[in-house]
Each structure stands twice: as C-alpha cells, then as structure tokens.
C-alpha cells in the first residue's frame, strides 16, 4: 500500500507539444493522446518515495479533487524510480 503525496497531470493540454514529447521520451513512454497522471507516492512498507504513472487521466483528475483514496495497484501503469521530486518545495519539481 502507498500514500499519495502529490498529483500532477501531464497531457498535451497541460504542456506544449515539445514538452509533452520530451516527457514521454524521458520517461520511456509511448505518446498517448490523453496523456498521463503522475502520483508522487510514499511506500508505507519500505519508506521509499516514487512516482507512479497512471494512464487513466480522468481517474487521476478525480484524485486531485479528493483525499484519502487508496489507489489499487492495477491502476498503476509504470513506476518511475528516481524521478524528479514533485513536492512544491523541491528544487527539481516536475512538471
């Protein structure tokens, strides 16, 4: 189980075309027309922070409006270990 610390949407609508293409390249992902949701998460088991990638953008959009939701493992498409920090105070905020 993990706790969501922060949520971000990375879509063609939230980034310009070049930035979205660069994100997909950097994350080693196929360019999806709907984009991706990013969850900065805390692993309750081992204490690691990681970025979980979710390809259900509408689901992630709902997470931005709600708190306390447990995200099922099958919603996570990909895990981006050592990805730039999504905390607002961090020097490497993405996006």
Coordinates of N, CA, C and O in Angstrom, one line a residue, residues 4 18 21 23 25 27 38 50 53 70 74 80 83 87-88 90:
X4 N -0.5 8.7 -1.3 CA -0.2 9.7 -2.4 C 0.1 11.0 -1.7 O -0.6 11.5 -0.8
X18 N 6.1 20.2 -27.6 CA 7.5 19.8 -27.4 C 7.8 19.2 -26.0 O 8.5 18.3 -25.8
X21 N 6.3 15.8 -25.6 CA 7.1 14.8 -26.3 C 8.4 14.5 -25.6 O 8.8 13.3 -25.4
X23 N 8.8 14.8 -22.3 CA 8.4 14.0 -21.1 C 8.2 12.5 -21.5 O 8.8 11.7 -20.8
X25 N 9.6 10.9 -24.0 CA 10.9 10.4 -24.3 C 11.7 10.1 -23.0 O 12.3 9.0 -22.8
X27 N 10.6 9.6 -20.0 CA 10.1 8.5 -19.2 C 10.0 7.2 -19.9 O 9.5 6.2 -19.3
X38 N 0.6 11.6 -12.9 CA 1.7 11.2 -12.1 C 1.3 11.3 -10.6 O 0.6 12.3 -10.2
X50 N 8.4 7.4 -4.6 CA 8.5 7.1 -6.0 C 7.4 7.8 -6.8 O 6.4 8.3 -6.2
X53 N 3.0 6.1 -12.4 CA 2.4 6.6 -13.6 C 1.1 5.9 -13.9 O 1.0 4.7 -13.8
X70 N -7.2 5.2 -1.6 CA -6.2 4.2 -1.8 C -6.3 3.8 -3.3 O -7.3 3.5 -3.8
X74 N -3.5 -2.2 -9.7 CA -3.8 -2.3 -11.1 C -4.0 -1.0 -11.9 O -4.0 -1.0 -13.1
X80 N 8.2 5.1 -11.9 CA 9.4 5.9 -12.3 C 10.2 6.1 -11.1 O 10.0 7.0 -10.3
X83 N 12.7 9.5 -10.1 CA 12.2 10.6 -11.0 C 12.2 11.9 -10.2 O 12.2 11.9 -9.0
X87 N 7.3 17.4 -5.0 CA 6.9 18.3 -3.9 C 7.2 19.7 -4.3 O 8.2 20.0 -4.9
X88 N 6.2 20.6 -4.0 CA 6.4 22.0 -4.4 C 7.6 22.7 -3.9 O 8.2 23.6 -4.6
X90 N 10.6 21.3 -3.6 CA 11.8 20.6 -4.1 C 12.4 21.4 -5.2 O 11.7 22.0 -6.0

